[in-house]
mmCIF file with all atom_site columns, C-alpha atoms in Angstrom:
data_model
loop_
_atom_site.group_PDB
_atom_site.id
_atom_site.type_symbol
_atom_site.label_atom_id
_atom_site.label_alt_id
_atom_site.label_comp_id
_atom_site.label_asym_id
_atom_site.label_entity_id
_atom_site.label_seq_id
_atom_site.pdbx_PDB_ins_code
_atom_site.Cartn_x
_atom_site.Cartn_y
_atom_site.Cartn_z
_atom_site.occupancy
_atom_site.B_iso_or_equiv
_atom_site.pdbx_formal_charge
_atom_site.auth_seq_id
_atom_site.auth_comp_id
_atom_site.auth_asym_id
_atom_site.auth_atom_id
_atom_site.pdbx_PDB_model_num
ATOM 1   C CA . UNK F 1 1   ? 23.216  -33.045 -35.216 1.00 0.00 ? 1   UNK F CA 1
ATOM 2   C CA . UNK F 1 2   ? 19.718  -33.116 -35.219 1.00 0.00 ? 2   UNK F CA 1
ATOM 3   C CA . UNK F 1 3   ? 19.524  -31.827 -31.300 1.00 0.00 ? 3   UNK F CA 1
ATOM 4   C CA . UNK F 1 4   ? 21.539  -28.908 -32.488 1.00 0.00 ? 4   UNK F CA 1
ATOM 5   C CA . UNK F 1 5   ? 19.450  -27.499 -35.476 1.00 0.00 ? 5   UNK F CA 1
ATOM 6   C CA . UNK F 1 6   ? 16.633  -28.183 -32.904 1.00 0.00 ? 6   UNK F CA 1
ATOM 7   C CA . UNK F 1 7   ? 18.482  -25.518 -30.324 1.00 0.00 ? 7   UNK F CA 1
ATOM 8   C CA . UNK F 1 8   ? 19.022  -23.337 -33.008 1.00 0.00 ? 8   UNK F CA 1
ATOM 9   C CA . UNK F 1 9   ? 15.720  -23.495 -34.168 1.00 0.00 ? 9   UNK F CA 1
ATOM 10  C CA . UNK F 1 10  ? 14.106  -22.872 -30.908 1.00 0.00 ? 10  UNK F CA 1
ATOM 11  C CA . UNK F 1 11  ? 16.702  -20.586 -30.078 1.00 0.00 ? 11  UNK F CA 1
ATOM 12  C CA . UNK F 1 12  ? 15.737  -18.536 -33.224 1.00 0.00 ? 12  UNK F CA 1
ATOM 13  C CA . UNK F 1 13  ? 12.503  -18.309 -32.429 1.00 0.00 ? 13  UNK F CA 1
ATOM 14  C CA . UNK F 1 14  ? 12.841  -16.965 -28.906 1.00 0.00 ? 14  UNK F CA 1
ATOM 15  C CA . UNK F 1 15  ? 14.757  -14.449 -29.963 1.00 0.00 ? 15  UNK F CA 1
ATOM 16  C CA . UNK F 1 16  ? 12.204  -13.745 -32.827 1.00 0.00 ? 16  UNK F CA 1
ATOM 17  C CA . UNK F 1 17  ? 9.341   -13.448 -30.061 1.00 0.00 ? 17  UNK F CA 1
ATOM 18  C CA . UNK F 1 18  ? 11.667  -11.469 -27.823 1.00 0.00 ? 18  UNK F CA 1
ATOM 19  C CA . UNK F 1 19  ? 12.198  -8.919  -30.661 1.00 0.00 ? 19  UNK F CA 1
ATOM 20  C CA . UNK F 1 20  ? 8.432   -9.327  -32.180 1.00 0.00 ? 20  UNK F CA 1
ATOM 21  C CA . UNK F 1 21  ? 7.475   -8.159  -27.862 1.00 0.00 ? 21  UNK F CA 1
ATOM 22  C CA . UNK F 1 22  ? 9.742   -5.449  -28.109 1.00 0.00 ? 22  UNK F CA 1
ATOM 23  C CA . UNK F 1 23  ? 8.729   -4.166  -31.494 1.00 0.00 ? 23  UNK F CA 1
ATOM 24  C CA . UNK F 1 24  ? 5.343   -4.529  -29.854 1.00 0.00 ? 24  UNK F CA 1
ATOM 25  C CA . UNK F 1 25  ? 5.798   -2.728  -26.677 1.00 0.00 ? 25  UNK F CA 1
ATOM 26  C CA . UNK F 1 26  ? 7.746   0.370   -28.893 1.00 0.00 ? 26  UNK F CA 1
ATOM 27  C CA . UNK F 1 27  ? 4.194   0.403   -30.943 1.00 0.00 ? 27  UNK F CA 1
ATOM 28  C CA . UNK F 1 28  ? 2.426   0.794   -28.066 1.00 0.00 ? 28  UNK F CA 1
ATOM 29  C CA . UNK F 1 29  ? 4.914   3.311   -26.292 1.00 0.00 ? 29  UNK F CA 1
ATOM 30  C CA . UNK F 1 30  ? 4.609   5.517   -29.584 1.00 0.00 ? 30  UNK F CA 1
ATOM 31  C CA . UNK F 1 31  ? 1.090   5.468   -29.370 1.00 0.00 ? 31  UNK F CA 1
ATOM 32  C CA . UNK F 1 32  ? 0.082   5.827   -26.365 1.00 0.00 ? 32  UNK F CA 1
ATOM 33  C CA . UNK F 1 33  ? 2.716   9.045   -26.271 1.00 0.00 ? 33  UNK F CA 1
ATOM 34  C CA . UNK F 1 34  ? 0.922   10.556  -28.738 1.00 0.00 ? 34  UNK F CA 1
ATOM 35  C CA . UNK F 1 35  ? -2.409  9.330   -27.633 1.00 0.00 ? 35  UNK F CA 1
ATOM 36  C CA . UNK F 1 36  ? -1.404  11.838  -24.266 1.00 0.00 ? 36  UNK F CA 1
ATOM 37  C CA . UNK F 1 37  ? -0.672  14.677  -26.363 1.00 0.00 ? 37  UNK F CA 1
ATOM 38  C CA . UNK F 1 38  ? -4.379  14.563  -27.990 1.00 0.00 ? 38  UNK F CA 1
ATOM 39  C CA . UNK F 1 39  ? -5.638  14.791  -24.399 1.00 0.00 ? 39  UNK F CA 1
ATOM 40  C CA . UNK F 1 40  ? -5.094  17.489  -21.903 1.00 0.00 ? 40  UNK F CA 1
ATOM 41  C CA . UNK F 1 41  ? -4.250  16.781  -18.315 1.00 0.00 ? 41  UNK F CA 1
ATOM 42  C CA . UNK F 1 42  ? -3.130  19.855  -17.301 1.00 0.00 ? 42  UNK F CA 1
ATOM 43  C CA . UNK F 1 43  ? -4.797  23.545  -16.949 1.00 0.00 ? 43  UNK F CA 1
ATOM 44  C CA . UNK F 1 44  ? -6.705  24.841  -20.139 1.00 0.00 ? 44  UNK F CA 1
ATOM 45  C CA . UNK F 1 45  ? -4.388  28.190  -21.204 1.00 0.00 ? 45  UNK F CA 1
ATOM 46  C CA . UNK F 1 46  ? -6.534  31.458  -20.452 1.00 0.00 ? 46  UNK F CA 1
ATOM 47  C CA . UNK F 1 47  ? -8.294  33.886  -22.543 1.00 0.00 ? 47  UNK F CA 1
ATOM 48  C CA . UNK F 1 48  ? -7.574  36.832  -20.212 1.00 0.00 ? 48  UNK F CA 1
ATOM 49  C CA . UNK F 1 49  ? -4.278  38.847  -18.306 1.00 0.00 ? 49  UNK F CA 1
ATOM 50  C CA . UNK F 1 50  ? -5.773  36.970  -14.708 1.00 0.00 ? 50  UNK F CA 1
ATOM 51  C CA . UNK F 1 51  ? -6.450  33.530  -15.796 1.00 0.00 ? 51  UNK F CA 1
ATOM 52  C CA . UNK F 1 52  ? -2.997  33.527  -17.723 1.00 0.00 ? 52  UNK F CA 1
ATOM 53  C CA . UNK F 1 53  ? -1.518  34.367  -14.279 1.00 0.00 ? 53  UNK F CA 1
ATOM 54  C CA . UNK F 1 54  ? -3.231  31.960  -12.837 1.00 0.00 ? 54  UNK F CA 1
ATOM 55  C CA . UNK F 1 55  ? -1.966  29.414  -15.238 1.00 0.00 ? 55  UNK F CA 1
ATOM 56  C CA . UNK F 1 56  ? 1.713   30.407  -14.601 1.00 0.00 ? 56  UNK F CA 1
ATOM 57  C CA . UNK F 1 57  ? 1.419   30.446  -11.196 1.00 0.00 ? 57  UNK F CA 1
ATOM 58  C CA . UNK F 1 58  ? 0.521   26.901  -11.387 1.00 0.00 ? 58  UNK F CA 1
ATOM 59  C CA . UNK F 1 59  ? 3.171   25.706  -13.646 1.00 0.00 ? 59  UNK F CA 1
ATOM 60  C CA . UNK F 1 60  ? 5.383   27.507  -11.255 1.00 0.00 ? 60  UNK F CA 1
ATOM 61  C CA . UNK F 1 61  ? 4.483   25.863  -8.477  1.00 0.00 ? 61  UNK F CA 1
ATOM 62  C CA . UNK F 1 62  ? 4.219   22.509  -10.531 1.00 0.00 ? 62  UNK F CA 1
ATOM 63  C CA . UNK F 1 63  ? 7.858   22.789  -11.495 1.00 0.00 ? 63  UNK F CA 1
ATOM 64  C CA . UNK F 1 64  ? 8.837   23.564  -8.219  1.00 0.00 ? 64  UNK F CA 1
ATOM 65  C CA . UNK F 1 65  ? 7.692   20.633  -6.551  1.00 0.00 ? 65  UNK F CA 1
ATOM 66  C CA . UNK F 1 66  ? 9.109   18.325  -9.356  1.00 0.00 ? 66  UNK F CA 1
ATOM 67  C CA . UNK F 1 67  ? 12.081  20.169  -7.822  1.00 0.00 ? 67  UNK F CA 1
ATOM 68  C CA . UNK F 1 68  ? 11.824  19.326  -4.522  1.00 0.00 ? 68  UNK F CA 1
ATOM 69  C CA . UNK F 1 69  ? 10.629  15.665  -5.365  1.00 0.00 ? 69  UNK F CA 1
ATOM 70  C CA . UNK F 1 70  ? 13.660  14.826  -7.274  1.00 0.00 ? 70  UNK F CA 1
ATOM 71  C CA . UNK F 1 71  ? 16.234  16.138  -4.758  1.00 0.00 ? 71  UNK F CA 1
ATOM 72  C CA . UNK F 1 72  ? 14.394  14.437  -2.008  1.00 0.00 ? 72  UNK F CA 1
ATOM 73  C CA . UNK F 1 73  ? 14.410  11.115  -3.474  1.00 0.00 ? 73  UNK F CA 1
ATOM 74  C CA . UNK F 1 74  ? 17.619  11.714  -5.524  1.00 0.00 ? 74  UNK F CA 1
ATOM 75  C CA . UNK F 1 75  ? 19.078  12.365  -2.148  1.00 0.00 ? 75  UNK F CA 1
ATOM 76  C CA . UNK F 1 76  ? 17.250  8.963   -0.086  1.00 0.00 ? 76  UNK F CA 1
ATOM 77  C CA . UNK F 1 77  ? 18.221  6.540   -2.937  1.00 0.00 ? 77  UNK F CA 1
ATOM 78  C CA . UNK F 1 78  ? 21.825  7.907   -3.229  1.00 0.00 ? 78  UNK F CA 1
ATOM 79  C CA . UNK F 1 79  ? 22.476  7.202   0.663   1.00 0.00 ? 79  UNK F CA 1
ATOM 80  C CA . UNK F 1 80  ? 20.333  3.651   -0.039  1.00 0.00 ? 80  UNK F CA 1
ATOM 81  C CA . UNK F 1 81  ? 22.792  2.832   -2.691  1.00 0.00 ? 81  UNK F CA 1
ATOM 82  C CA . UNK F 1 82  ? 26.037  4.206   -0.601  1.00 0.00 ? 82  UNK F CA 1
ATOM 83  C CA . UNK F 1 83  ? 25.489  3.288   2.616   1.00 0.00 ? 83  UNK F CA 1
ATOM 84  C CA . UNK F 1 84  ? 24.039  0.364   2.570   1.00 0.00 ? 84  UNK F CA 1
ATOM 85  C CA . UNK F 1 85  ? 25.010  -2.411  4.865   1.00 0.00 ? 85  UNK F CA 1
ATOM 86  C CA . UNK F 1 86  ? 27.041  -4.874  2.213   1.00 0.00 ? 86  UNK F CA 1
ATOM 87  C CA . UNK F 1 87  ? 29.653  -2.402  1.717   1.00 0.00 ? 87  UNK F CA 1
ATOM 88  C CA . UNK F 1 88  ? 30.183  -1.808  5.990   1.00 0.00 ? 88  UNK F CA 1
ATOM 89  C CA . UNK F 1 89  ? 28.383  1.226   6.585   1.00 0.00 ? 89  UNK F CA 1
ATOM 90  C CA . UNK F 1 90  ? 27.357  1.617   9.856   1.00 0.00 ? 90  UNK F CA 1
ATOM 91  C CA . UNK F 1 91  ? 24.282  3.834   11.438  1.00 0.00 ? 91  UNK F CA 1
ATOM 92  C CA . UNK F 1 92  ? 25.203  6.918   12.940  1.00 0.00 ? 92  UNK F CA 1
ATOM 93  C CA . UNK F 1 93  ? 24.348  7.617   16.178  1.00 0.00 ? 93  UNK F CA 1
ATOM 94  C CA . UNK F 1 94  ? 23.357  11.333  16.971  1.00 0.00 ? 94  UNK F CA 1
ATOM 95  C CA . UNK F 1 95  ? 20.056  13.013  18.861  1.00 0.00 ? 95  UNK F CA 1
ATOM 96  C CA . UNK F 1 96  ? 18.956  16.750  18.981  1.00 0.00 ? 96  UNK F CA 1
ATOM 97  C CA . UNK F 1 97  ? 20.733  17.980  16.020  1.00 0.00 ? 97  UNK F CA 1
ATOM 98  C CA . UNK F 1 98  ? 20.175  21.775  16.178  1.00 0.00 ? 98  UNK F CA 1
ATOM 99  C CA . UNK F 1 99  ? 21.804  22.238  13.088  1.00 0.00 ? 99  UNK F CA 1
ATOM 100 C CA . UNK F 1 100 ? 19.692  19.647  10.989  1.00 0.00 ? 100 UNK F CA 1
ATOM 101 C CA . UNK F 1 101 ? 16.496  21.038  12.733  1.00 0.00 ? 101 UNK F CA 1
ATOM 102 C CA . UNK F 1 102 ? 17.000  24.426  11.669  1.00 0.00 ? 102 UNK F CA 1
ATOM 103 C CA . UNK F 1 103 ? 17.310  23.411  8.434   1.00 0.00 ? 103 UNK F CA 1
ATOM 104 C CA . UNK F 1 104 ? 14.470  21.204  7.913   1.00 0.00 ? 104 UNK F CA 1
ATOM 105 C CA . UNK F 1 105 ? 12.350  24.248  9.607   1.00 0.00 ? 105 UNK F CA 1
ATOM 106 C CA . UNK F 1 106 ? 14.207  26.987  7.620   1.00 0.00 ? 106 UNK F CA 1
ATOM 107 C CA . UNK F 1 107 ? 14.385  26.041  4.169   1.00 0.00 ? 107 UNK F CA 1
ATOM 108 C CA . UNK F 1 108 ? 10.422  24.521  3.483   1.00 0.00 ? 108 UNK F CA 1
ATOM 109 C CA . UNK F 1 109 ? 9.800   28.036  5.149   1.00 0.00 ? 109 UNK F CA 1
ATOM 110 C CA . UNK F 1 110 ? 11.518  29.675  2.918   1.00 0.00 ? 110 UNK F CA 1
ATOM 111 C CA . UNK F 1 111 ? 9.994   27.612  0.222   1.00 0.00 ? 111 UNK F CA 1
ATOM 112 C CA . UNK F 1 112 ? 6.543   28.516  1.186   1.00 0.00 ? 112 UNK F CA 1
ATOM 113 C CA . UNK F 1 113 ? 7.336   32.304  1.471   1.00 0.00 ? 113 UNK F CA 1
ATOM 114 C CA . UNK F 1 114 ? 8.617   31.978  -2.474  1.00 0.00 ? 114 UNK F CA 1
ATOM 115 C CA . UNK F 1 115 ? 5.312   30.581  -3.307  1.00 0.00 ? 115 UNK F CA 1
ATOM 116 C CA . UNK F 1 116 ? 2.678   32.519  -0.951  1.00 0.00 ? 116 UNK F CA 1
ATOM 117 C CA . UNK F 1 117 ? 4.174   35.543  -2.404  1.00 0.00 ? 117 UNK F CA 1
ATOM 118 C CA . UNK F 1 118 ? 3.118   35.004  -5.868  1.00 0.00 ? 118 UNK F CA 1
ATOM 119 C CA . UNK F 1 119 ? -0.057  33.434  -5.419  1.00 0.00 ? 119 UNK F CA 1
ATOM 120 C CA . UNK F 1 120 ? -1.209  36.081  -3.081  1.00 0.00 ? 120 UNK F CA 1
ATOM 121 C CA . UNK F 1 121 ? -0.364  38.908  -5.351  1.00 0.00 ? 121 UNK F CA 1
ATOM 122 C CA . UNK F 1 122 ? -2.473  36.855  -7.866  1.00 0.00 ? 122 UNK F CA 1
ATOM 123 C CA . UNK F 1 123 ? -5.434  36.238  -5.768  1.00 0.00 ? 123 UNK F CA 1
ATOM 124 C CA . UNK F 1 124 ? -5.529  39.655  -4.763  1.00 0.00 ? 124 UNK F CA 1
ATOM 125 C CA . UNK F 1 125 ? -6.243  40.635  -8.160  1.00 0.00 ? 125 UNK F CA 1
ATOM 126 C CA . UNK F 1 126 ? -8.761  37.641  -8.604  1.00 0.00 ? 126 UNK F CA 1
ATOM 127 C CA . UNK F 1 127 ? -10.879 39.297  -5.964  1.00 0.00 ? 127 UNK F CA 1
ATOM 128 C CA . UNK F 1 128 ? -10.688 42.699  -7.151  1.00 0.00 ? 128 UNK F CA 1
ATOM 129 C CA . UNK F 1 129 ? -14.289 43.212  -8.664  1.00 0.00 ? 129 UNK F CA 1
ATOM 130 C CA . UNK F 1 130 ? -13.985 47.038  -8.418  1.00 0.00 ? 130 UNK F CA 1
ATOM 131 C CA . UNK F 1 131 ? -14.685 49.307  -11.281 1.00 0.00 ? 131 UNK F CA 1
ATOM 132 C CA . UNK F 1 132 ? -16.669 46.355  -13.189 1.00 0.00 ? 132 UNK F CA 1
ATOM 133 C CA . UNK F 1 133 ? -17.881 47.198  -16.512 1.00 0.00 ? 133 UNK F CA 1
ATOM 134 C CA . UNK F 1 134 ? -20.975 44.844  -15.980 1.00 0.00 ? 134 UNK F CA 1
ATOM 135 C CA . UNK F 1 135 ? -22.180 42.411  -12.927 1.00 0.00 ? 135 UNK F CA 1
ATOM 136 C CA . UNK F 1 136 ? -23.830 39.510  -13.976 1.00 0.00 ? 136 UNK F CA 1
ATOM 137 C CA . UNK F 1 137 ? -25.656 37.537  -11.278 1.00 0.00 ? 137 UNK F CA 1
ATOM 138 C CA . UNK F 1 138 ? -25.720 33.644  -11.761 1.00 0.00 ? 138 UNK F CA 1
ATOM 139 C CA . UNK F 1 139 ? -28.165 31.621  -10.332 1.00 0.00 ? 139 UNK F CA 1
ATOM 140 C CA . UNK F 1 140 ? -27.423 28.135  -9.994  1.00 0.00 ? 140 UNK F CA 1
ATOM 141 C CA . UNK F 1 141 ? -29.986 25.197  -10.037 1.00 0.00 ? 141 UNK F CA 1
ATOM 142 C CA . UNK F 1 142 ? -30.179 21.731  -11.064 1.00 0.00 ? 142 UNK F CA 1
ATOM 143 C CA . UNK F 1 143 ? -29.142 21.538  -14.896 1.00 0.00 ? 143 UNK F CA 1
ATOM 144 C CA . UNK F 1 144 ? -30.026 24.765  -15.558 1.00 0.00 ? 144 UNK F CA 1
ATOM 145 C CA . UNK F 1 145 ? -28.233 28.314  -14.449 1.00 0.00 ? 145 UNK F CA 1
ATOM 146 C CA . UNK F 1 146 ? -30.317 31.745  -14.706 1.00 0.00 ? 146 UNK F CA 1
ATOM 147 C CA . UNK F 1 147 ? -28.255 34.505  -15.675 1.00 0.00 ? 147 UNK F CA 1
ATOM 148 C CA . UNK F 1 148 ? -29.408 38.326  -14.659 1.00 0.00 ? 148 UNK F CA 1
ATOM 149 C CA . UNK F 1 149 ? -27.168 41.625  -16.567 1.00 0.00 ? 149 UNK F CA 1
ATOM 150 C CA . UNK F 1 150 ? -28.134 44.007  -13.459 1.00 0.00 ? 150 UNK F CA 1
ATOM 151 C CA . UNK F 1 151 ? -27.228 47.142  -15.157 1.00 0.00 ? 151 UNK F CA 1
ATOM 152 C CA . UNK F 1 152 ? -29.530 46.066  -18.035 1.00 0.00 ? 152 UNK F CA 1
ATOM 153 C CA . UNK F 1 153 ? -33.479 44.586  -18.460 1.00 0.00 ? 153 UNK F CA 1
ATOM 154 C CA . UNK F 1 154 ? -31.461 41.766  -19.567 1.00 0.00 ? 154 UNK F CA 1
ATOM 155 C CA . UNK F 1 155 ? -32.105 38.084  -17.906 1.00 0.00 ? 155 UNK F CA 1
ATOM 156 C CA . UNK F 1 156 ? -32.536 34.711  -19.212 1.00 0.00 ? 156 UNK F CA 1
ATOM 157 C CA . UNK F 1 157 ? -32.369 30.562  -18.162 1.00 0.00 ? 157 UNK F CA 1
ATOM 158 C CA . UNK F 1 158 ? -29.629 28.367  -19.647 1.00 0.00 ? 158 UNK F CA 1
ATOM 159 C CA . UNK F 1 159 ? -30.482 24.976  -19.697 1.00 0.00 ? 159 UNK F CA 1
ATOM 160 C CA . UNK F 1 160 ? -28.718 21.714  -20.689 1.00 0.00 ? 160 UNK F CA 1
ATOM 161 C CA . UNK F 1 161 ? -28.484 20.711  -24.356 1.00 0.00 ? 161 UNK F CA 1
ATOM 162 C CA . UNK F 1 162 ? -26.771 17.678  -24.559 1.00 0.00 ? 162 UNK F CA 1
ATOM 163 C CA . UNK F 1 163 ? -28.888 14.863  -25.988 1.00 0.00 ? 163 UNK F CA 1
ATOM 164 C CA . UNK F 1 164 ? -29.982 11.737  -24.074 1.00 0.00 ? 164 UNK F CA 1
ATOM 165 C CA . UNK F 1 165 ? -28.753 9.910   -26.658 1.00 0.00 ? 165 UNK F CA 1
ATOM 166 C CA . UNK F 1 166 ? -24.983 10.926  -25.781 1.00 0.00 ? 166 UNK F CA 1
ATOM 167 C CA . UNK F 1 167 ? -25.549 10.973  -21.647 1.00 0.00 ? 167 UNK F CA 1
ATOM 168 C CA . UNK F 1 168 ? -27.053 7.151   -21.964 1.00 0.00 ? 168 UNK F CA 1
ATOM 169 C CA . UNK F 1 169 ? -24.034 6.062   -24.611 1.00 0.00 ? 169 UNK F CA 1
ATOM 170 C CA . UNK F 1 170 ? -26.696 5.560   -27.842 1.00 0.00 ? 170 UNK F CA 1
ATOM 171 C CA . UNK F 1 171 ? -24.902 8.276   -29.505 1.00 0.00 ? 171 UNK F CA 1
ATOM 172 C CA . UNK F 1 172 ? -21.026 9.594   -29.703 1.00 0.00 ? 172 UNK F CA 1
ATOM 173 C CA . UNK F 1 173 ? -19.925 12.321  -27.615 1.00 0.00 ? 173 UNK F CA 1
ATOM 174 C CA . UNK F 1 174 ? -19.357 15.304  -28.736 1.00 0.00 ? 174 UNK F CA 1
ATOM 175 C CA . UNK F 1 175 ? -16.230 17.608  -27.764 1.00 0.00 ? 175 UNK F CA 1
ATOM 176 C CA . UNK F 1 176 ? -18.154 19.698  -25.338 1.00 0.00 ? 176 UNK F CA 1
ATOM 177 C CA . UNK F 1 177 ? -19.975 16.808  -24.317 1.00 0.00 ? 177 UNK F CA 1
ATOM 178 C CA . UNK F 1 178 ? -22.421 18.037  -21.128 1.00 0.00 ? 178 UNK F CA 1
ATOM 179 C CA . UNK F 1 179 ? -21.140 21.690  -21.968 1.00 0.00 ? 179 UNK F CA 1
ATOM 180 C CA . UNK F 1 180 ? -24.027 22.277  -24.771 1.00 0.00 ? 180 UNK F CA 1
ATOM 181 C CA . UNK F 1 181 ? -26.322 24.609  -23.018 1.00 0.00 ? 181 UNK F CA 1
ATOM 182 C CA . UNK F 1 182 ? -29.653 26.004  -25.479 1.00 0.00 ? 182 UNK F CA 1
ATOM 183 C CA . UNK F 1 183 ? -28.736 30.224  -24.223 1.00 0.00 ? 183 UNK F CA 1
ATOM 184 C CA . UNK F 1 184 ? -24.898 30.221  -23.604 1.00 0.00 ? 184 UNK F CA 1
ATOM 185 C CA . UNK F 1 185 ? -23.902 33.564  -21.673 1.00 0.00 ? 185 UNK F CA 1
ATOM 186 C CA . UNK F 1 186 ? -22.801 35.989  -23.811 1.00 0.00 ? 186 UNK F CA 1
ATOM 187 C CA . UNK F 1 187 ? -20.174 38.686  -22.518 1.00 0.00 ? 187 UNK F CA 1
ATOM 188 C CA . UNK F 1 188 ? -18.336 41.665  -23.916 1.00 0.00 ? 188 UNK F CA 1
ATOM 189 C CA . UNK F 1 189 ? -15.146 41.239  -25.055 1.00 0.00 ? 189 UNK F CA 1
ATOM 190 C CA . UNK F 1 190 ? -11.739 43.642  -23.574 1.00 0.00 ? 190 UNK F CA 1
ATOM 191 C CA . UNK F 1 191 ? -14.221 44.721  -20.589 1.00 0.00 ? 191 UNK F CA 1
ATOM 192 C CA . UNK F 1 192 ? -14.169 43.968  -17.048 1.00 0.00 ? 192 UNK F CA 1
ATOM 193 C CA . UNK F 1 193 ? -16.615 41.566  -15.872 1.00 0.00 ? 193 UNK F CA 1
ATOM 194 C CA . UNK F 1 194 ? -17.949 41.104  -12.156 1.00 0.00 ? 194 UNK F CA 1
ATOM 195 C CA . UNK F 1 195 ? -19.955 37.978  -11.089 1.00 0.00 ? 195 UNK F CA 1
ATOM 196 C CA . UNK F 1 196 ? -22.409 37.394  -7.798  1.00 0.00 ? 196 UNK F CA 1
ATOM 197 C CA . UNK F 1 197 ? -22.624 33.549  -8.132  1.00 0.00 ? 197 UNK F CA 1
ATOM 198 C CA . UNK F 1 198 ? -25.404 31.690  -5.742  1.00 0.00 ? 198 UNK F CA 1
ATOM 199 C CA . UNK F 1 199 ? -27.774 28.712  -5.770  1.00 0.00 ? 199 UNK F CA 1
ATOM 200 C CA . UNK F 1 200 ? -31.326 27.985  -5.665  1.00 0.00 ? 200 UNK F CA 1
ATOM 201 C CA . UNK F 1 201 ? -30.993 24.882  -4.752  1.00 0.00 ? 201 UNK F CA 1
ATOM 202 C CA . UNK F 1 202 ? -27.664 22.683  -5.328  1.00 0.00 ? 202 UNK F CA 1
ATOM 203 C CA . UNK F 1 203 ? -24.174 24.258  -4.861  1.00 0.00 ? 203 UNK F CA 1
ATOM 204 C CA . UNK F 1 204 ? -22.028 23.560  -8.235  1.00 0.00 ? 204 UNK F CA 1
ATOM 205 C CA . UNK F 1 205 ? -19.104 25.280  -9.974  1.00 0.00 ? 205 UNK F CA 1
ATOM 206 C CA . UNK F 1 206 ? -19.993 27.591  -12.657 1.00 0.00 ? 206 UNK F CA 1
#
């Protein structure tokens, strides 16, 4: 009798840890989900008509391949499942399929065509810098950019302002940690803007 409560009692407290590391793993599931929705890992939404498009045409393209990903491994692991070799499926034996050629060239062709079309049209309007209501030329160097209005007396250096502090880890980051700059670039707002970027001496994006 003894040995029974003792299985029982043991048993119980498996079954307690089992559902203690479940409650525990549904904890972490919930927070980590919304841990990922306080952090962005896709494209920041923009401000104007071009970099919206350019936002949708990545999304576009991003659902797309999900697309294709999911048939194409839908497809292999259905055949792994149903034609594998325990229930007496056998290999087929065939060479120089025309048919399956042509449509392993036809339809990624196709595929491309759907999405050159859209991004061209969009990068066609990226590089349209005619009828600018103001050029601004931006000079790159190292931690510092120099910005020059051409159709104004208007130019000025922009230099880091994020403390040593935060870059050594003495002090908290801040949300536009290594973004702080002392003379931030100030634009007009609803008005065409064209940019001459170049570099005095390092190469970095803008």
């Amino acid at each position: 009798m003894q040995a029974i409560f003792s299985n029982v009692h043991r048993e119980c407290n498996v079954r307690n840890d089992a559902a203690q590391a479940g409650a525990g793993m549904m904890m972490w599931f919930i927070s980590s989900s919304a841990f990922a929705n306080e952090i962005r890992f896709n494209m920041t939404r923009g401000a104007t008509a071009i970099s919206q498009q350019v936002y949708d045409l990545h999304m576009t393209i991003f659902y797309i391949c999900c697309v294709i990903g999911l048939l194409v491994f839908g497809i292999m692991f259905w055949s792994i499942v149903h034609h594998r070799k325990s229930r007496g499926a056998k290999a087929a034996q065939f060479h120089e399929s025309t048919r399956i050629e042509l449509l392993w060239t036809v339809i990624p062709v196709l595929i491309l065509i759907a999405m050159a079309a859209p991004a061209t049209s969009t990068l066609l309007k990226m590089e349209d810098t005619s009828k600018a209501d103001l050029t601004v030329l931006v000079t790159g160097s190292q931690w510092k950019w120099h910005y020059k209005y051409l159709e104004y007396p208007v130019a000025f250096y922009s230099l880091l302002a994020t403390s040593k502090q935060q870059i050594s880890g003495d002090a908290p980051k801040g949300g536009n940690y290594l973004l702080e700059v002392d003379n931030p670039l100030v634009l007009p707002v609803g008005k065409k803007i064209r940019f001459l970027m170049t570099s005095d001496d390092v190469i970095h994006s803008w």
